[in-house]
Short mmCIF file of C-alpha atoms in Angstrom, two decimals:
data_model
loop_
_atom_site.label_atom_id
_atom_site.label_comp_id
_atom_site.label_asym_id
_atom_site.label_seq_id
_atom_site.Cartn_x
_atom_site.Cartn_y
_atom_site.Cartn_z
CA MET A 1 180.23 250.37 93.14
CA THR A 2 182.44 248.53 95.66
CA TYR A 3 182.18 245.01 96.90
CA GLN A 4 183.31 242.93 99.82
CA TYR A 5 183.22 239.28 100.74
CA LYS A 6 180.58 238.49 103.32
CA ASN A 7 182.96 236.04 105.00
CA PRO A 8 186.71 236.35 104.37
CA LEU A 9 187.90 233.75 101.86
CA ARG A 10 190.22 230.97 103.05
CA ALA A 11 193.01 230.31 100.57
CA LEU A 12 195.98 227.97 100.51
CA ILE A 13 199.05 228.32 98.29
CA ILE A 14 201.56 225.56 97.56
CA ASP A 15 204.61 226.88 95.79
CA ASP A 16 208.35 226.74 96.32
CA ASP A 17 208.95 229.90 94.29
CA ASN A 18 209.55 232.57 96.95
CA GLU A 19 209.03 235.54 94.69
CA PHE A 20 205.72 234.24 93.53
CA THR A 21 204.43 233.51 97.04
CA PHE A 22 205.50 236.98 98.17
CA LEU A 23 203.63 238.62 95.34
CA ALA A 24 200.54 236.41 95.73
CA THR A 25 200.45 237.03 99.50
CA LYS A 26 200.52 240.77 98.95
CA MET A 27 197.72 240.63 96.39
CA LEU A 28 195.47 238.29 98.31
CA LYS A 29 195.93 240.11 101.63
CA SER A 30 194.85 243.33 99.97
CA LEU A 31 191.71 241.49 98.86
CA ASN A 32 190.99 240.49 102.48
CA VAL A 33 191.77 236.79 102.12
CA ASN A 34 192.90 234.48 104.96
CA LEU A 35 196.00 232.79 103.67
CA ILE A 36 198.24 229.79 104.42
CA ILE A 37 201.41 229.22 102.41
CA LEU A 38 203.04 225.81 102.12
CA GLU A 39 206.37 225.12 100.45
CA LYS A 40 206.09 221.36 100.46
CA ALA A 41 203.20 219.12 99.60
CA GLU A 42 203.66 216.89 102.66
CA GLU A 43 201.62 219.06 105.05
CA LEU A 44 198.98 219.76 102.45
CA PHE A 45 196.51 217.04 103.31
CA GLN A 46 196.52 217.86 107.00
CA GLN A 47 195.96 221.56 106.27
CA ILE A 48 193.06 220.87 103.91
CA LYS A 49 191.29 218.97 106.66
CA THR A 50 191.82 221.55 109.40
CA PHE A 51 191.85 224.89 107.52
CA ARG A 52 189.22 223.86 104.92
CA PRO A 53 190.36 226.27 102.21
CA GLN A 54 187.84 227.50 99.64
CA LEU A 55 190.65 228.31 97.21
CA ILE A 56 193.78 226.22 96.60
CA MET A 57 196.54 227.58 94.38
CA ILE A 58 199.05 224.96 93.27
CA ASP A 59 202.29 225.46 91.40
CA GLY A 60 202.14 223.42 88.23
CA SER A 61 205.66 222.09 88.75
CA ILE A 62 206.17 222.11 92.51
CA ASN A 63 208.64 219.24 92.80
CA LYS A 64 209.54 216.02 91.13
CA SER A 65 207.80 213.56 93.43
CA HIS A 66 204.53 215.49 93.76
CA ASN A 67 203.65 217.06 90.47
CA GLY A 68 201.17 219.94 90.81
CA LEU A 69 198.74 218.34 88.44
CA SER A 70 198.69 215.03 90.24
CA LEU A 71 198.16 216.95 93.50
CA SER A 72 195.07 218.63 92.14
CA GLU A 73 193.78 215.26 91.01
CA VAL A 74 194.27 213.78 94.49
CA ILE A 75 192.60 216.75 96.18
CA ARG A 76 189.63 216.72 93.87
CA LYS A 77 189.06 212.99 94.12
CA ASN A 78 189.70 212.33 97.78
CA LEU A 79 189.65 215.45 99.87
CA ASN A 80 187.63 218.40 98.78
CA GLN A 81 185.13 218.36 95.95
CA GLN A 82 183.94 221.93 96.38
CA ALA A 83 187.19 223.87 96.61
CA VAL A 84 188.25 226.07 93.73
CA ILE A 85 191.67 224.86 92.52
CA PHE A 86 193.94 227.15 90.49
CA ILE A 87 196.96 225.69 88.78
CA VAL A 88 199.61 228.41 88.53
CA SER A 89 202.37 227.84 86.04
CA ALA A 90 204.83 229.67 83.85
CA GLU A 91 204.04 227.32 81.02
CA ASN A 92 201.48 228.86 78.70
CA SER A 93 200.31 226.15 76.35
CA LEU A 94 197.03 224.62 75.36
CA GLU A 95 198.09 221.10 76.36
CA ALA A 96 199.08 222.15 79.85
CA THR A 97 195.79 224.01 80.35
CA THR A 98 193.56 221.20 79.11
CA GLN A 99 195.51 218.62 81.11
CA ALA A 100 195.09 220.68 84.29
CA ILE A 101 191.37 221.03 83.78
CA GLU A 102 190.94 217.35 82.97
CA LEU A 103 192.64 216.47 86.22
CA GLY A 104 190.19 218.44 88.31
CA ALA A 105 191.57 221.98 88.40
CA THR A 106 189.01 224.78 88.20
CA ASP A 107 191.22 227.23 86.33
CA TYR A 108 194.71 227.70 84.96
CA ILE A 109 196.64 230.89 85.67
CA THR A 110 199.96 231.78 84.05
CA LYS A 111 202.86 233.41 85.82
CA PRO A 112 203.56 236.27 86.35
CA LEU A 113 200.45 236.94 88.38
CA ASN A 114 198.29 239.92 87.44
CA LYS A 115 196.31 241.49 90.27
CA GLU A 116 193.33 242.58 88.16
CA ILE A 117 192.93 239.13 86.60
CA LEU A 118 193.19 237.39 89.97
CA LYS A 119 190.69 239.82 91.48
CA HIS A 120 188.28 239.24 88.65
CA LYS A 121 188.59 235.45 88.81
CA LEU A 122 187.99 235.44 92.58
CA LEU A 123 184.98 237.68 92.17
CA PHE A 124 183.59 235.29 89.59
CA TYR A 125 184.23 232.04 91.44
CA PHE A 126 183.02 233.39 94.80
CA ARG A 127 180.20 235.55 93.48
CA ASN A 128 177.70 233.99 95.89
CA ASN A 129 179.76 235.25 98.79
CA VAL A 130 179.96 238.87 97.66
CA SER A 131 177.85 241.81 98.69
CA PHE A 132 177.95 245.00 96.66
CA THR A 133 177.54 248.47 98.02
CA ILE A 134 176.90 251.56 95.99
CA ASP A 135 179.07 254.56 96.73
CA GLN A 136 176.61 257.38 96.93
CA SER A 137 175.98 260.03 99.50
CA TYR A 138 172.52 260.07 100.98
CA ARG A 139 170.52 263.08 102.05
CA SER A 140 167.34 263.12 104.09
CA PRO A 141 164.26 264.63 102.48
CA SER A 142 163.11 268.02 103.70
CA LEU A 143 159.70 266.87 104.86
CA HIS A 144 160.65 264.46 107.54
CA GLN A 145 158.16 261.73 106.82
CA GLN A 146 157.47 261.35 103.15
CA THR A 147 155.14 258.46 102.43
CA ILE A 148 155.20 256.92 99.00
CA GLN A 149 153.22 254.06 97.57
CA ILE A 150 155.21 251.11 96.24
CA GLU A 151 153.87 248.55 93.80
CA PHE A 152 155.15 245.05 93.16
CA GLU A 153 153.84 241.85 91.60
CA SER A 154 152.37 238.93 93.56
CA GLN A 155 150.56 235.73 92.75
CA ILE A 156 147.21 234.75 94.28
CA GLU A 157 146.95 231.19 95.58
CA SER A 158 143.43 231.14 96.97
CA ILE A 159 140.55 233.43 97.79
CA ASP A 160 137.98 232.89 100.53
CA GLU A 161 135.27 234.86 102.26
CA PHE A 162 137.62 236.48 104.75
CA GLY A 163 140.85 237.02 102.89
CA ILE A 164 143.37 236.26 100.20
CA GLN A 165 146.32 233.90 100.29
CA PHE A 166 149.12 235.07 98.02
CA ARG A 167 152.77 234.39 97.31
CA SER A 168 155.50 236.92 96.75
CA HIS A 169 159.28 237.03 96.45
CA HIS A 170 159.32 239.55 99.29
CA LEU A 171 158.64 239.14 102.98
CA ILE A 172 155.74 241.28 104.15
CA ALA A 173 155.49 241.87 107.89
CA ASN A 174 152.32 240.96 109.77
CA GLY A 175 149.95 243.87 110.17
CA SER A 176 150.91 245.58 106.91
CA LEU A 177 148.09 246.98 104.84
CA ILE A 178 148.21 245.72 101.26
CA LYS A 179 146.15 246.95 98.34
CA PHE A 180 145.36 244.43 95.60
CA THR A 181 144.62 245.52 92.04
CA GLY A 182 144.40 243.53 88.83
CA GLU A 183 142.10 241.66 86.47
CA ILE A 184 141.05 239.05 89.01
CA ILE A 185 140.07 241.72 91.55
CA LYS A 186 137.93 243.44 88.92
CA SER A 187 136.02 240.23 88.28
CA LEU A 188 135.65 239.71 92.02
CA THR A 189 134.12 243.04 92.92
CA GLU A 190 132.89 246.19 91.27
CA GLU A 191 135.47 248.21 93.15
CA LYS A 192 138.90 248.56 91.55
CA SER A 193 140.92 247.37 94.51
CA ILE A 194 140.70 245.42 97.75
CA VAL A 195 142.58 246.41 100.90
CA ALA A 196 143.67 243.64 103.24
CA SER A 197 146.02 243.36 106.20
CA VAL A 198 148.58 240.58 106.40
CA ILE A 199 148.00 238.29 109.38
CA ARG A 200 150.21 235.31 108.53
CA ASN A 201 153.44 234.88 106.62
CA SER A 202 155.70 231.91 106.11
CA ARG A 203 158.47 230.80 103.80
CA ASP A 204 157.55 228.18 101.24
CA PRO A 205 160.18 225.45 101.84
CA HIS A 206 160.01 224.23 98.24
CA SER A 207 160.64 227.54 96.51
CA GLN A 208 162.02 231.02 97.00
CA PHE A 209 158.58 232.44 97.73
CA TYR A 210 156.92 233.72 100.86
CA VAL A 211 153.29 232.77 101.39
CA HIS A 212 151.08 235.39 103.03
CA TYR A 213 147.48 235.45 104.18
CA ALA A 214 145.75 238.82 104.31
CA GLU A 215 142.32 239.51 105.80
CA TYR A 216 139.99 242.00 104.11
CA GLU A 217 140.02 245.37 105.81
CA ASP A 218 137.15 247.92 105.80
CA ILE A 219 135.12 245.98 103.29
CA SER A 220 131.53 246.91 102.43
CA GLN A 221 128.60 244.50 102.73
CA GLU A 222 128.11 244.80 98.99
CA CYS A 223 131.70 243.78 98.36
CA VAL A 224 131.31 240.76 100.68
CA ASN A 225 128.20 239.75 98.72
CA ASN A 226 130.06 240.06 95.44
CA ILE A 227 132.92 237.93 96.71
CA ARG A 228 130.54 235.25 98.01
CA LYS A 229 128.72 235.25 94.70
CA TRP A 230 131.96 234.85 92.79
CA LEU A 231 133.09 232.08 95.13
CA SER A 232 129.85 230.13 94.89
CA SER A 233 130.02 230.34 91.10
CA LYS A 234 133.50 228.78 91.22
CA ILE A 235 132.74 226.08 93.76
CA THR A 236 130.27 223.35 92.91
CA LYS A 237 129.03 220.67 95.22
CA ASP A 238 129.91 217.28 93.85
CA TYR A 239 126.73 215.72 95.19
CA LYS A 240 123.09 216.56 94.65
CA TYR A 241 120.03 215.90 96.78
CA VAL A 242 117.84 213.21 95.26
CA MET B 1 131.04 230.94 110.61
CA LYS B 2 130.08 233.60 113.14
CA LEU B 3 126.45 234.70 113.29
CA SER B 4 127.42 238.36 113.46
CA GLU B 5 129.35 238.11 110.16
CA SER B 6 126.70 236.17 108.29
CA THR B 7 123.95 237.10 105.85
CA ILE B 8 120.60 235.28 106.17
CA LEU B 9 117.73 235.31 103.70
CA VAL B 10 114.26 234.90 105.28
CA VAL B 11 111.22 234.15 103.07
CA ASP B 12 107.68 234.06 104.55
CA ASP B 13 104.36 235.39 103.26
CA ASP B 14 103.16 236.19 106.79
CA GLU B 15 104.40 239.70 107.58
CA ASP B 16 104.24 239.24 111.37
CA ILE B 17 106.39 236.11 111.33
CA LEU B 18 108.84 237.78 108.97
CA LEU B 19 109.19 240.73 111.36
CA LEU B 20 109.58 238.45 114.36
CA ALA B 21 112.25 236.30 112.70
CA LYS B 22 114.06 239.42 111.55
CA LYS B 23 114.00 240.91 115.04
CA ILE B 24 115.34 237.75 116.65
CA LEU B 25 118.13 237.34 114.12
CA GLU B 26 119.17 241.00 113.98
CA LYS B 27 119.77 241.00 117.73
CA SER B 28 122.82 238.83 117.15
CA GLY B 29 124.23 241.19 114.53
CA ALA B 30 123.46 239.10 111.46
CA HIS B 31 122.69 240.83 108.19
CA ILE B 32 119.10 239.95 107.21
CA LEU B 33 117.49 239.95 103.77
CA SER B 34 113.75 239.43 104.09
CA THR B 35 111.00 239.08 101.53
CA GLN B 36 107.39 237.93 101.34
CA ASP B 37 107.43 236.05 98.06
CA VAL B 38 109.69 233.66 96.19
CA SER B 39 110.22 235.82 93.10
CA HIS B 40 111.78 238.54 95.29
CA ALA B 41 113.84 235.92 97.04
CA MET B 42 115.22 234.79 93.68
CA GLU B 43 116.16 238.40 92.93
CA HIS B 44 118.05 238.60 96.24
CA LEU B 45 119.86 235.38 95.40
CA SER B 46 120.90 236.61 91.98
CA ARG B 47 122.48 239.65 93.59
CA SER B 48 124.19 238.07 96.60
CA THR B 49 124.92 234.71 98.17
CA PRO B 50 123.61 234.48 101.75
CA HIS B 51 125.08 232.03 104.26
CA LEU B 52 121.68 230.59 105.13
CA ILE B 53 118.13 230.58 103.78
CA VAL B 54 115.06 230.32 106.03
CA THR B 55 111.85 229.66 104.11
CA ASP B 56 108.17 229.01 104.69
CA LEU B 57 106.45 226.21 102.74
CA ASP B 58 102.83 227.29 102.44
CA MET B 59 103.09 230.32 100.17
CA SER B 60 101.43 231.50 96.99
CA PRO B 61 101.78 231.86 94.02
CA VAL B 62 105.06 229.92 94.26
CA SER B 63 105.23 227.47 97.17
CA GLY B 64 108.22 226.79 99.40
CA PHE B 65 108.61 223.35 97.84
CA ASP B 66 109.10 224.92 94.42
CA PHE B 67 111.53 227.39 95.93
CA LEU B 68 113.58 224.49 97.33
CA LYS B 69 113.54 222.83 93.89
CA LYS B 70 114.74 226.06 92.24
CA ILE B 71 117.61 226.35 94.72
CA GLN B 72 118.70 222.79 94.02
CA ASP B 73 118.51 223.28 90.26
CA HIS B 74 120.80 226.30 90.41
CA LYS B 75 124.49 225.44 90.49
CA GLU B 76 125.52 228.54 92.46
CA TRP B 77 122.82 228.17 95.11
CA GLN B 78 123.15 224.47 95.90
CA THR B 79 125.83 225.16 98.45
CA ILE B 80 123.61 227.40 100.60
CA PRO B 81 121.98 225.47 103.47
CA THR B 82 118.21 225.97 103.64
CA ILE B 83 116.06 225.71 106.78
CA VAL B 84 112.31 225.26 106.54
CA LEU B 85 110.12 227.25 108.93
CA SER B 86 106.57 225.96 108.62
CA ALA B 87 103.33 225.18 110.40
CA LEU B 88 102.89 222.00 108.35
CA ASN B 89 103.52 219.18 110.80
CA ASP B 90 102.52 216.13 108.77
CA LYS B 91 105.07 213.46 107.91
CA ASN B 92 104.79 213.90 104.15
CA SER B 93 105.63 217.63 104.13
CA VAL B 94 108.67 217.09 106.33
CA PHE B 95 109.83 214.20 104.17
CA GLU B 96 109.35 216.13 100.96
CA ALA B 97 111.13 219.24 102.25
CA ILE B 98 114.11 217.20 103.44
CA SER B 99 114.30 215.26 100.19
CA LEU B 100 114.28 218.59 98.31
CA GLY B 101 117.46 219.61 100.09
CA ALA B 102 116.32 221.36 103.29
CA VAL B 103 118.87 220.80 106.04
CA ASP B 104 116.52 221.42 108.96
CA TYR B 105 112.80 221.75 109.74
CA ILE B 106 111.48 224.18 112.35
CA LEU B 107 107.82 224.11 113.36
CA LYS B 108 105.83 227.29 113.87
CA PRO B 109 105.14 229.09 116.14
CA ILE B 110 108.69 230.48 116.53
CA LYS B 111 110.28 230.05 119.95
CA ALA B 112 113.22 232.48 119.99
CA ASN B 113 115.71 230.28 121.88
CA TYR B 114 115.03 227.16 119.87
CA PHE B 115 115.07 229.10 116.60
CA MET B 116 118.44 230.71 117.39
CA LYS B 117 119.90 227.38 118.43
CA LYS B 118 118.96 225.83 115.08
CA ILE B 119 120.34 228.81 113.13
CA ARG B 120 123.60 228.79 115.08
CA LYS B 121 124.03 225.05 114.65
CA ASN B 122 123.56 225.21 110.89
CA LEU B 123 125.94 228.14 110.54
CA ASN B 124 128.57 226.34 112.61
CA ASP B 125 128.27 223.24 110.45
CA GLN B 126 128.84 225.26 107.34
CA GLU B 127 132.33 225.50 105.87
CA PHE B 128 133.24 228.89 104.55
CA LEU B 129 133.67 229.31 100.83
CA LYS B 130 137.22 229.08 99.55
CA TYR B 131 138.60 228.79 96.05
CA ASP B 132 142.10 227.43 95.39
CA PHE B 133 143.47 228.44 92.02
CA PRO B 134 144.95 225.54 90.04
CA PRO B 135 148.76 225.64 90.07
CA GLU B 136 149.02 226.41 86.36
CA ASP B 137 146.53 229.27 86.54
CA LYS B 138 147.44 231.44 89.51
CA PRO B 139 146.50 235.02 88.68
CA GLN B 140 149.05 237.81 88.90
CA VAL B 141 148.02 240.86 90.89
CA THR B 142 149.65 244.15 91.63
CA THR B 143 150.09 244.56 95.36
CA SER B 144 150.92 247.94 96.79
CA THR B 145 151.84 249.22 100.19
CA ARG B 146 153.24 252.41 101.66
CA GLY B 147 156.71 253.29 102.86
CA ILE B 148 158.61 256.29 104.16
CA VAL B 149 161.51 257.81 102.23
CA HIS B 150 164.39 257.66 104.67
CA SER B 151 167.06 259.31 102.55
CA ILE B 152 167.87 260.10 98.93
CA GLY B 153 171.08 259.46 97.05
CA GLU B 154 172.35 260.25 93.57
CA ILE B 155 170.83 257.27 91.81
CA GLY B 156 168.47 255.83 94.38
CA LEU B 157 166.82 256.09 97.74
CA LYS B 158 166.41 254.29 101.04
CA MET B 159 162.90 253.40 102.15
CA GLU B 160 161.62 252.38 105.56
CA MET B 161 158.70 250.00 105.24
CA ASN B 162 157.21 246.75 106.45
CA VAL B 163 158.20 244.80 103.35
CA CYS B 164 161.63 243.23 102.98
CA PHE B 165 162.34 243.25 99.25
CA ASN B 166 164.41 240.53 97.71
CA SER B 167 167.42 241.73 95.74
CA ARG B 168 166.67 242.59 92.08
CA ALA B 169 162.95 243.12 92.84
CA GLN B 170 161.24 245.32 90.27
CA LEU B 171 159.11 248.03 91.81
CA VAL B 172 157.07 251.05 90.88
CA LEU B 173 156.82 254.07 93.16
CA ASN B 174 153.63 256.11 93.15
CA SER B 175 152.81 259.31 94.89
CA PRO B 176 149.65 258.71 96.94
CA SER B 177 148.90 262.35 97.60
CA PRO B 178 149.55 265.74 95.99
CA LEU B 179 152.42 266.20 98.49
CA ILE B 180 154.91 265.68 95.69
CA PRO B 181 153.86 267.99 92.84
CA GLY B 182 154.70 266.92 89.32
CA PHE B 183 155.60 263.37 90.28
CA LYS B 184 153.48 260.47 89.09
CA GLN B 185 155.51 257.30 89.16
CA ALA B 186 159.04 256.01 88.73
CA LYS B 187 160.51 252.54 88.27
CA PHE B 188 162.99 251.17 90.76
CA ILE B 189 164.97 248.02 91.38
CA ALA B 190 165.84 246.74 94.85
CA HIS B 191 169.57 246.62 95.35
CA ASN B 192 170.53 244.14 98.06
CA ARG B 193 168.01 242.36 100.24
CA GLY B 194 166.32 244.67 102.74
CA THR B 195 167.84 244.88 106.20
CA PRO B 196 165.69 244.63 109.33
CA LEU B 197 165.52 247.83 111.39
CA LEU B 198 162.97 246.97 114.07
CA LYS B 199 160.55 244.10 114.35
CA GLY B 200 158.46 244.19 111.21
CA LEU B 201 160.27 247.21 109.76
CA PHE B 202 162.92 247.01 107.05
CA VAL B 203 165.23 249.40 105.24
CA ASN B 204 165.34 248.80 101.49
CA GLU B 205 167.88 250.37 99.15
CA LEU B 206 166.23 251.09 95.82
CA ILE B 207 167.90 252.22 92.61
CA ALA B 208 166.07 254.16 89.93
CA VAL B 209 166.04 252.39 86.55
CA PRO B 210 166.41 254.38 84.43
CA ALA B 211 167.62 257.26 86.57
CA GLY B 212 165.61 259.58 84.37
CA LYS B 213 163.24 262.47 84.51
CA ALA B 214 160.79 260.91 86.96
CA PHE B 215 163.45 260.24 89.57
CA ILE B 216 164.95 263.70 89.21
CA GLN B 217 161.50 265.19 89.73
CA LEU B 218 160.94 263.09 92.84
CA LYS B 219 164.35 264.02 94.18
CA ARG B 220 163.85 267.70 93.54
CA SER B 221 160.50 267.88 95.29
CA LEU B 222 161.64 265.78 98.26
CA LEU B 223 164.85 267.74 98.83
CA LYS B 224 163.27 271.14 98.39
#
């Protein structure tokens, strides 16, 4: 299985250690990341506004006036709440790590940088932006058009005389023929299944579902009678003639 | 409600009037249930729910008034509008029929145009039956549709169909015909979200879980 980012990541590195920036550049470029490298913190705020990085890597001890930790605090509080901030430092201690996280950093990485760890961390933090592809070779079947029936689960919202309204995680195109089977269908009609064609579909704005309406297709008079009988047993008039 | 899609129950002890009413109504494509006495009418009602009932009043042994009462007493039948077709033209009969739940009163003899107008009007006024399931009790159903196997890989296949599966969808593949010998069904999971190919047609990448015997069988017979 291979993966790629749907949109290239935008990353920004602030470090005055040339060897580190060289190494990090090489690693990140191979991971298809758009990169800006800054040696001094002065330009940082301007770059964050224009380049809008998703990932900011800060040296834990960049210089005396702007400590890396205080930088991450400033960025988190004032500039960018969403960005993933890595503090990179040679110091490997519990205090340093907890302090960095308390001050708004997302993660703490120790020098020297390891490509596999960096790759894994990026994959985790930007997992919503990743699409996976499976490496497999495909072959066409011998019979050119091989139809197969596919079953999936749906939820019925309402039933009326002409059709069924149902919700599903999947989008079903208008005009598709759908076969319904299940307990509720059995109680509705003596036949095991009902075939209906989708005539409306729309996305439910409040959930991840699609709502479809399908009209009965090729339905017998007996089946219509059964459905009407079931419906009239469910619906009661709330008034009575006196 | 369209007349051609509707079912109408006609009750009258006079055979000629029954035939005439049936002939007029059937012209418009409506499905007609007709009977000469109330006990048969009740049998019809227990088997199916018509959109409209047309009944005579002066019948024996059970009169039309009693029939109207029976309809009103029955929870499932209350919703069906009932039209009276009668020769009784005194005030009291009309009043009683209306108070027993009849929605309209047509005087005999039948005039085809007037009769049809009344029927049409009452069908138009009627709302069609619809049941909304309560949010906590929406029944699960298995929905199935057909697709074409586009190509087959080592652990999965690509399908062309008019459903765009969400990623991680759990699916079952069935063979609809004896085209694929030895194959009954196999479980699959949709990989990424389906990609649109044409309008209303999507390509879905499905992976067999587990990639076991059933999938191997399917693969073998498709690639033969």
